[in-house]
Amino acid sequence: MAHDPTGMRAGASTDVGPPVRLAGLDGLRGIAVLLVVLSHIGWPGFGPTGSTGVTVFFTLSGFLITALLLEEHDRKGRIDLGAFWVRRGLRLFPALWLFVILAGVVAVGVGIMTILGFLRTAAAPLFYIANFVDPQTLGPFRHTWSLAVEEQFYLIWPGLMIIAARIPRRRLPIVLAIATVLACWWRLHQGLAPVDYGSKLVYEAMIHRTDTCAFSLLAGATLSAALRAGLRLPRLNDIASDVVCASLVVVPLALGGLVGLSGVTGPVFATACALALIVAAAGRRAGMLQTSSLRALGRISYGWYLWHYLGVWLVHHFSSYRDAPLAWGLAVAVSSLLLAAVSWRIVERPILRLKRRFERSSIAAVVPN
């Protein structure tokens, strides 16, 4: 997921200048993680928004990581794969390891899992293969399928960008746009073809594969390359940005059936909205996404995404959850948000300071959190 709070330099079509932090992108992360959490805790009416939030994260990841890699290539004439992977590890591993360890302590402590069962289950999130594992076997790590998709992207994409960066600037967005269209067609072909997948779980596994999620990552990458090439994109004002932001929630919930949105097609719509909101953020006209509350949520979105599902998993082992789902859901959301804030302060932020010092000698043009 685009859980990594990273800044970027505005492209030629927006406000060209020195590297800056785009506040609207933190707000967009805040919206995305809020949609995921509300969906997973079963908040009334927000069932379909989980995939919307994850798709926004994917699109942001494609955009930001591609911007970072192209910036490095433009500045240094090469892309240092080892340095890139070290930075990803510093950002993602510590919080994940803490979450997995404490989730194991809780699961074993309350008797839901044995130590051996936990070790088998924990292998999927730790090795980023959860999107290839039966979701029913993942326990408190079922939501880590999206982290697996992003990590697989981080492993493959930098190598491809070494080749892609050699393509002339004005042609690269075209190449990536074609790849995006093909990847979108592949998702629709896989999801809408008259194939009997046998069960909902098999169908879910199909739409969670890296190849069927790649279109949103590629869409973000295309936008990044377009800004680098100086392509003039439409400017959104604050009102238009807010309308698009509201559409992320309203359209899937109120109009999804009418316009044919589903688990297959819904992320395509969410990707289009995310692209528009990234453009708005790049133009410093991101409306509500620039509010301090959403930006604060965005800064700790990685931790909140990690911790909330442990609570969801635990409370579903208590029959009383069915009697008071709203109360339990709210308790899960608030408690996991507090855990995310603690994780940010004692784990993620100190590691980010180390990551910053490392970046001064590698990719100083991209401003991290």
Short mmCIF file of C-alpha atoms in Angstrom, two decimals:
data_model
loop_
_atom_site.label_atom_id
_atom_site.label_comp_id
_atom_site.label_asym_id
_atom_site.label_seq_id
_atom_site.Cartn_x
_atom_site.Cartn_y
_atom_site.Cartn_z
CA MET A 1 0.00 0.00 0.00
CA ALA A 2 1.06 3.58 -0.44
CA HIS A 3 1.58 3.75 3.26
CA ASP A 4 4.92 5.40 2.92
CA PRO A 5 4.56 9.13 3.56
CA THR A 6 6.72 10.53 0.80
CA GLY A 7 6.72 13.95 -0.78
CA MET A 8 7.45 14.73 -4.38
CA ARG A 9 8.42 17.64 -6.56
CA ALA A 10 5.61 19.15 -8.58
CA GLY A 11 5.75 18.58 -12.31
CA ALA A 12 5.99 21.22 -15.00
CA SER A 13 2.24 21.34 -15.40
CA THR A 14 1.69 22.35 -11.79
CA ASP A 15 3.82 24.55 -9.57
CA VAL A 16 7.37 23.96 -10.67
CA GLY A 17 9.91 24.63 -7.98
CA PRO A 18 12.03 23.06 -5.31
CA PRO A 19 10.97 19.80 -3.69
CA VAL A 20 7.94 20.29 -1.47
CA ARG A 21 5.62 18.13 0.57
CA LEU A 22 2.17 17.87 -0.95
CA ALA A 23 -0.22 18.10 1.98
CA GLY A 24 -3.14 16.81 -0.08
CA LEU A 25 -1.47 13.43 -0.51
CA ASP A 26 -1.41 12.89 3.24
CA GLY A 27 -5.10 13.78 3.29
CA LEU A 28 -5.76 11.30 0.50
CA ARG A 29 -4.04 8.60 2.54
CA GLY A 30 -6.24 9.59 5.46
CA ILE A 31 -9.39 9.15 3.37
CA ALA A 32 -8.14 5.84 2.00
CA VAL A 33 -7.36 4.27 5.38
CA LEU A 34 -10.63 5.59 6.84
CA LEU A 35 -12.58 3.87 4.06
CA VAL A 36 -10.74 0.59 4.70
CA VAL A 37 -11.26 0.68 8.47
CA LEU A 38 -14.95 1.60 8.25
CA SER A 39 -15.48 -1.26 5.81
CA HIS A 40 -13.68 -3.84 7.93
CA ILE A 41 -15.39 -2.91 11.21
CA GLY A 42 -18.74 -3.29 9.49
CA TRP A 43 -19.86 0.33 9.79
CA PRO A 44 -23.31 0.57 8.17
CA GLY A 45 -23.17 1.43 4.49
CA PHE A 46 -19.39 1.23 4.13
CA GLY A 47 -19.04 -2.39 3.09
CA PRO A 48 -17.90 -1.66 -0.50
CA THR A 49 -15.39 1.04 0.48
CA GLY A 50 -12.60 -1.28 1.61
CA SER A 51 -11.46 -2.05 -1.93
CA THR A 52 -11.81 1.66 -2.76
CA GLY A 53 -9.36 2.62 -0.04
CA VAL A 54 -6.86 -0.07 -0.99
CA THR A 55 -7.04 1.00 -4.64
CA VAL A 56 -6.26 4.59 -3.68
CA PHE A 57 -3.19 3.34 -1.83
CA PHE A 58 -2.08 1.36 -4.89
CA THR A 59 -2.45 4.36 -7.17
CA LEU A 60 -0.49 6.55 -4.77
CA SER A 61 2.26 3.93 -4.56
CA GLY A 62 2.61 3.77 -8.33
CA PHE A 63 2.73 7.55 -8.53
CA LEU A 64 5.19 8.23 -5.69
CA ILE A 65 7.59 5.35 -6.27
CA THR A 66 7.84 6.13 -9.97
CA ALA A 67 8.45 9.81 -9.18
CA LEU A 68 11.21 8.83 -6.78
CA LEU A 69 12.90 6.49 -9.25
CA LEU A 70 12.71 8.89 -12.19
CA GLU A 71 14.00 11.73 -10.03
CA GLU A 72 17.00 9.65 -9.05
CA HIS A 73 17.70 8.66 -12.65
CA ASP A 74 17.45 12.28 -13.83
CA ARG A 75 19.75 13.49 -11.09
CA LYS A 76 22.34 10.71 -10.97
CA GLY A 77 21.97 9.02 -14.35
CA ARG A 78 21.18 5.69 -12.72
CA ILE A 79 18.89 3.96 -10.22
CA ASP A 80 20.50 2.35 -7.18
CA LEU A 81 18.37 -0.76 -6.60
CA GLY A 82 20.09 -1.70 -3.34
CA ALA A 83 19.57 1.75 -1.86
CA PHE A 84 15.94 1.76 -2.95
CA TRP A 85 15.19 -1.58 -1.30
CA VAL A 86 16.99 -0.54 1.90
CA ARG A 87 14.79 2.56 2.10
CA ARG A 88 11.65 0.48 1.55
CA GLY A 89 12.76 -1.93 4.25
CA LEU A 90 13.45 0.86 6.74
CA ARG A 91 10.00 2.30 6.11
CA LEU A 92 7.92 -0.88 6.07
CA PHE A 93 9.57 -3.68 8.04
CA PRO A 94 9.83 -2.34 11.63
CA ALA A 95 6.12 -1.55 12.05
CA LEU A 96 5.12 -4.81 10.35
CA TRP A 97 7.43 -6.88 12.53
CA LEU A 98 6.09 -5.22 15.67
CA PHE A 99 2.52 -5.86 14.55
CA VAL A 100 3.15 -9.52 13.69
CA ILE A 101 4.97 -10.22 16.98
CA LEU A 102 2.34 -8.58 19.17
CA ALA A 103 -0.51 -10.13 17.18
CA GLY A 104 1.09 -13.50 17.83
CA VAL A 105 1.43 -12.81 21.54
CA VAL A 106 -2.24 -11.86 21.73
CA ALA A 107 -3.51 -14.73 19.57
CA VAL A 108 -1.53 -17.34 21.48
CA GLY A 109 -2.21 -15.67 24.83
CA VAL A 110 -5.99 -15.81 24.46
CA GLY A 111 -5.85 -19.36 23.12
CA ILE A 112 -7.07 -18.70 19.59
CA MET A 113 -3.83 -19.96 18.03
CA THR A 114 -1.06 -22.34 19.00
CA ILE A 115 2.53 -21.20 18.70
CA LEU A 116 3.09 -23.53 15.75
CA GLY A 117 -0.12 -22.36 14.09
CA PHE A 118 0.90 -18.75 14.54
CA LEU A 119 4.33 -19.36 13.03
CA ARG A 120 2.74 -20.95 9.98
CA THR A 121 0.28 -18.07 9.63
CA ALA A 122 2.89 -15.35 10.18
CA ALA A 123 5.01 -16.54 7.27
CA ALA A 124 2.60 -15.01 4.74
CA PRO A 125 2.80 -11.38 5.93
CA LEU A 126 6.50 -11.58 6.78
CA PHE A 127 7.42 -12.88 3.32
CA TYR A 128 4.79 -10.77 1.54
CA ILE A 129 2.94 -13.67 -0.06
CA ALA A 130 -0.47 -13.20 1.60
CA ASN A 131 -2.15 -12.55 -1.74
CA PHE A 132 -1.22 -16.08 -2.82
CA VAL A 133 -2.49 -17.78 0.34
CA ASP A 134 -6.01 -18.93 1.22
CA PRO A 135 -7.45 -15.90 3.07
CA GLN A 136 -9.20 -18.17 5.58
CA THR A 137 -5.82 -19.38 6.86
CA LEU A 138 -4.42 -15.90 7.51
CA GLY A 139 -6.27 -15.07 10.73
CA PRO A 140 -5.32 -11.55 11.89
CA PHE A 141 -3.17 -11.10 8.78
CA ARG A 142 -5.90 -11.46 6.18
CA HIS A 143 -5.62 -7.79 5.23
CA THR A 144 -1.90 -8.06 4.45
CA TRP A 145 -2.67 -9.24 0.92
CA SER A 146 -2.47 -5.60 -0.19
CA LEU A 147 0.95 -5.19 1.45
CA ALA A 148 2.08 -8.24 -0.50
CA VAL A 149 0.93 -6.68 -3.78
CA GLU A 150 2.85 -3.49 -3.03
CA GLU A 151 6.02 -5.27 -1.92
CA GLN A 152 5.99 -7.39 -5.07
CA PHE A 153 5.64 -4.14 -7.01
CA TYR A 154 8.64 -2.69 -5.12
CA LEU A 155 10.71 -5.73 -6.07
CA ILE A 156 9.87 -5.71 -9.76
CA TRP A 157 9.22 -2.09 -10.71
CA PRO A 158 12.63 -0.48 -10.00
CA GLY A 159 14.34 -2.91 -12.36
CA LEU A 160 11.81 -2.15 -15.07
CA MET A 161 12.28 1.58 -14.47
CA ILE A 162 15.99 1.28 -15.19
CA ILE A 163 14.95 0.35 -18.72
CA ALA A 164 11.94 2.67 -18.90
CA ALA A 165 13.95 5.73 -17.79
CA ARG A 166 15.93 5.48 -21.03
CA ILE A 167 12.77 6.06 -23.06
CA PRO A 168 12.42 9.71 -24.17
CA ARG A 169 10.48 11.71 -21.60
CA ARG A 170 7.52 12.48 -23.87
CA ARG A 171 7.17 8.87 -24.97
CA LEU A 172 7.37 7.22 -21.57
CA PRO A 173 3.87 8.33 -20.46
CA ILE A 174 2.46 6.85 -23.67
CA VAL A 175 4.20 3.54 -23.07
CA LEU A 176 2.97 3.41 -19.48
CA ALA A 177 -0.55 4.43 -20.51
CA ILE A 178 -0.68 1.52 -22.95
CA ALA A 179 0.54 -0.81 -20.22
CA THR A 180 -2.16 0.56 -17.90
CA VAL A 181 -4.92 -0.05 -20.43
CA LEU A 182 -3.71 -3.59 -21.04
CA ALA A 183 -3.50 -4.28 -17.31
CA CYS A 184 -7.02 -2.88 -16.83
CA TRP A 185 -8.29 -5.07 -19.66
CA TRP A 186 -6.65 -8.08 -18.01
CA ARG A 187 -8.41 -7.41 -14.71
CA LEU A 188 -11.78 -6.99 -16.40
CA HIS A 189 -11.16 -10.07 -18.54
CA GLN A 190 -10.26 -12.16 -15.50
CA GLY A 191 -13.09 -10.83 -13.34
CA LEU A 192 -15.94 -10.54 -15.80
CA ALA A 193 -15.32 -13.60 -17.96
CA PRO A 194 -18.03 -16.28 -17.59
CA VAL A 195 -15.78 -18.55 -15.52
CA ASP A 196 -16.92 -20.63 -12.56
CA TYR A 197 -14.40 -19.86 -9.80
CA GLY A 198 -15.99 -22.44 -7.53
CA SER A 199 -16.27 -20.23 -4.46
CA LYS A 200 -16.18 -16.65 -3.27
CA LEU A 201 -12.73 -17.26 -1.79
CA VAL A 202 -11.29 -18.37 -5.13
CA TYR A 203 -12.83 -15.31 -6.79
CA GLU A 204 -11.41 -13.09 -4.04
CA ALA A 205 -7.97 -14.60 -4.55
CA MET A 206 -8.20 -13.86 -8.27
CA ILE A 207 -8.91 -10.14 -7.84
CA HIS A 208 -6.17 -9.86 -5.17
CA ARG A 209 -3.39 -11.15 -7.41
CA THR A 210 -0.60 -8.76 -8.32
CA ASP A 211 -1.35 -9.03 -12.03
CA THR A 212 -5.03 -8.14 -11.55
CA CYS A 213 -4.17 -5.20 -9.28
CA ALA A 214 -1.33 -3.86 -11.42
CA PHE A 215 -3.50 -1.46 -13.41
CA SER A 216 -3.90 1.01 -10.53
CA LEU A 217 -0.17 0.95 -9.76
CA LEU A 218 0.56 1.52 -13.45
CA ALA A 219 -2.01 4.32 -13.63
CA GLY A 220 -0.20 6.17 -10.85
CA ALA A 221 3.13 5.55 -12.58
CA THR A 222 1.72 6.96 -15.82
CA LEU A 223 0.63 10.16 -14.11
CA SER A 224 4.06 10.54 -12.54
CA ALA A 225 5.77 10.13 -15.92
CA ALA A 226 3.33 12.59 -17.49
CA LEU A 227 4.15 15.27 -14.91
CA ARG A 228 7.85 14.66 -15.44
CA ALA A 229 7.38 15.08 -19.18
CA GLY A 230 5.75 18.48 -18.64
CA LEU A 231 2.29 17.39 -19.78
CA ARG A 232 -0.32 20.03 -18.93
CA LEU A 233 -3.10 18.48 -16.92
CA PRO A 234 -6.44 20.02 -15.98
CA ARG A 235 -6.37 22.05 -12.79
CA LEU A 236 -9.01 21.30 -10.19
CA ASN A 237 -10.23 23.88 -7.72
CA ASP A 238 -11.05 23.04 -4.12
CA ILE A 239 -14.73 22.47 -4.84
CA ALA A 240 -14.04 20.07 -7.70
CA SER A 241 -11.54 18.22 -5.53
CA ASP A 242 -14.11 17.83 -2.77
CA VAL A 243 -16.70 16.53 -5.26
CA VAL A 244 -14.27 13.89 -6.50
CA CYS A 245 -13.38 12.97 -2.93
CA ALA A 246 -17.04 12.59 -2.01
CA SER A 247 -17.57 10.48 -5.12
CA LEU A 248 -15.15 7.89 -3.75
CA VAL A 249 -17.75 7.18 -1.07
CA VAL A 250 -21.08 8.13 -2.60
CA VAL A 251 -20.82 6.46 -6.00
CA PRO A 252 -19.92 2.93 -4.81
CA LEU A 253 -22.46 3.09 -1.98
CA ALA A 254 -25.43 4.80 -3.60
CA LEU A 255 -24.94 4.23 -7.30
CA GLY A 256 -22.77 1.13 -7.51
CA GLY A 257 -25.53 -1.16 -8.67
CA LEU A 258 -26.91 1.39 -11.10
CA VAL A 259 -23.60 1.98 -12.88
CA GLY A 260 -22.39 -1.61 -12.64
CA LEU A 261 -19.63 -1.23 -10.04
CA SER A 262 -18.45 -4.44 -8.41
CA GLY A 263 -15.37 -5.90 -6.78
CA VAL A 264 -13.88 -6.07 -10.27
CA THR A 265 -14.95 -2.75 -11.77
CA GLY A 266 -15.15 -0.62 -8.62
CA PRO A 267 -11.35 -0.26 -8.30
CA VAL A 268 -11.22 1.09 -11.86
CA PHE A 269 -13.50 3.93 -10.80
CA ALA A 270 -11.51 4.44 -7.59
CA THR A 271 -8.28 4.65 -9.60
CA ALA A 272 -9.73 7.40 -11.80
CA CYS A 273 -10.79 9.37 -8.71
CA ALA A 274 -7.39 8.89 -7.08
CA LEU A 275 -5.62 10.19 -10.18
CA ALA A 276 -7.80 13.30 -10.17
CA LEU A 277 -7.09 13.92 -6.50
CA ILE A 278 -3.34 13.48 -6.99
CA VAL A 279 -3.51 16.09 -9.75
CA ALA A 280 -5.40 18.38 -7.37
CA ALA A 281 -2.77 17.83 -4.67
CA ALA A 282 0.04 18.56 -7.13
CA GLY A 283 -1.72 21.84 -7.95
CA ARG A 284 -2.12 22.66 -4.22
CA ARG A 285 -5.93 22.70 -4.61
CA ALA A 286 -6.95 19.54 -2.79
CA GLY A 287 -9.85 20.97 -0.77
CA MET A 288 -10.76 18.90 2.28
CA LEU A 289 -7.72 16.69 1.77
CA GLN A 290 -5.59 19.52 3.11
CA THR A 291 -7.37 19.58 6.47
CA SER A 292 -5.19 18.85 9.48
CA SER A 293 -7.30 15.90 10.70
CA LEU A 294 -7.10 13.97 7.43
CA ARG A 295 -3.40 14.77 7.08
CA ALA A 296 -2.80 13.44 10.60
CA LEU A 297 -4.64 10.23 9.71
CA GLY A 298 -2.57 9.98 6.56
CA ARG A 299 0.69 10.20 8.48
CA ILE A 300 -0.20 7.19 10.63
CA SER A 301 -2.20 5.35 7.95
CA TYR A 302 0.28 2.49 7.69
CA GLY A 303 0.05 1.68 11.37
CA TRP A 304 -3.72 2.04 11.47
CA TYR A 305 -4.05 -0.26 8.49
CA LEU A 306 -1.88 -2.84 10.22
CA TRP A 307 -3.47 -2.76 13.67
CA HIS A 308 -7.17 -2.39 12.98
CA TYR A 309 -7.70 -5.85 11.54
CA LEU A 310 -6.28 -7.55 14.62
CA GLY A 311 -9.14 -5.98 16.57
CA VAL A 312 -11.67 -6.99 13.92
CA TRP A 313 -10.41 -10.56 14.04
CA LEU A 314 -10.47 -10.72 17.82
CA VAL A 315 -13.95 -9.32 18.37
CA HIS A 316 -15.43 -11.71 15.83
CA HIS A 317 -14.46 -14.50 18.20
CA PHE A 318 -16.95 -13.12 20.75
CA SER A 319 -20.65 -13.79 20.28
CA SER A 320 -21.46 -10.44 21.86
CA TYR A 321 -20.15 -8.72 18.73
CA ARG A 322 -23.38 -9.60 16.96
CA ASP A 323 -25.37 -7.92 19.73
CA ALA A 324 -23.52 -4.60 19.56
CA PRO A 325 -21.63 -4.39 16.25
CA LEU A 326 -21.47 -0.58 16.18
CA ALA A 327 -20.07 -0.36 19.69
CA TRP A 328 -17.50 -3.08 19.05
CA GLY A 329 -16.59 -1.57 15.69
CA LEU A 330 -16.05 1.85 17.20
CA ALA A 331 -13.95 0.33 19.98
CA VAL A 332 -11.79 -1.46 17.42
CA ALA A 333 -11.35 1.68 15.32
CA VAL A 334 -10.40 3.90 18.26
CA SER A 335 -8.11 1.41 20.02
CA SER A 336 -6.26 0.53 16.82
CA LEU A 337 -5.89 4.23 16.00
CA LEU A 338 -4.23 4.74 19.39
CA LEU A 339 -1.93 1.78 18.74
CA ALA A 340 -1.06 3.28 15.35
CA ALA A 341 -0.20 6.60 16.99
CA VAL A 342 2.07 4.83 19.49
CA SER A 343 3.69 2.79 16.71
CA TRP A 344 4.30 5.99 14.76
CA ARG A 345 5.94 7.72 17.71
CA ILE A 346 8.12 4.92 19.08
CA VAL A 347 8.89 2.88 15.96
CA GLU A 348 8.14 4.53 12.63
CA ARG A 349 9.23 8.11 13.26
CA PRO A 350 12.64 7.19 14.77
CA ILE A 351 13.31 4.85 11.84
CA LEU A 352 12.30 7.59 9.42
CA ARG A 353 15.00 9.81 10.90
CA LEU A 354 17.54 7.13 10.01
CA LYS A 355 15.96 6.85 6.58
CA ARG A 356 16.29 10.62 6.07
CA ARG A 357 20.00 10.57 6.85
CA PHE A 358 20.43 7.77 4.35
CA GLU A 359 18.46 9.65 1.70
CA ARG A 360 20.65 12.73 1.89
CA SER A 361 23.30 10.73 0.10
CA SER A 362 20.94 8.99 -2.31
CA ILE A 363 17.69 10.72 -3.22
CA ALA A 364 17.72 14.17 -1.70
CA ALA A 365 15.29 15.49 -4.31
CA VAL A 366 12.38 13.56 -2.85
CA VAL A 367 11.28 14.93 0.49
CA PRO A 368 10.17 12.21 2.92
CA ASN A 369 7.86 12.64 5.84
#
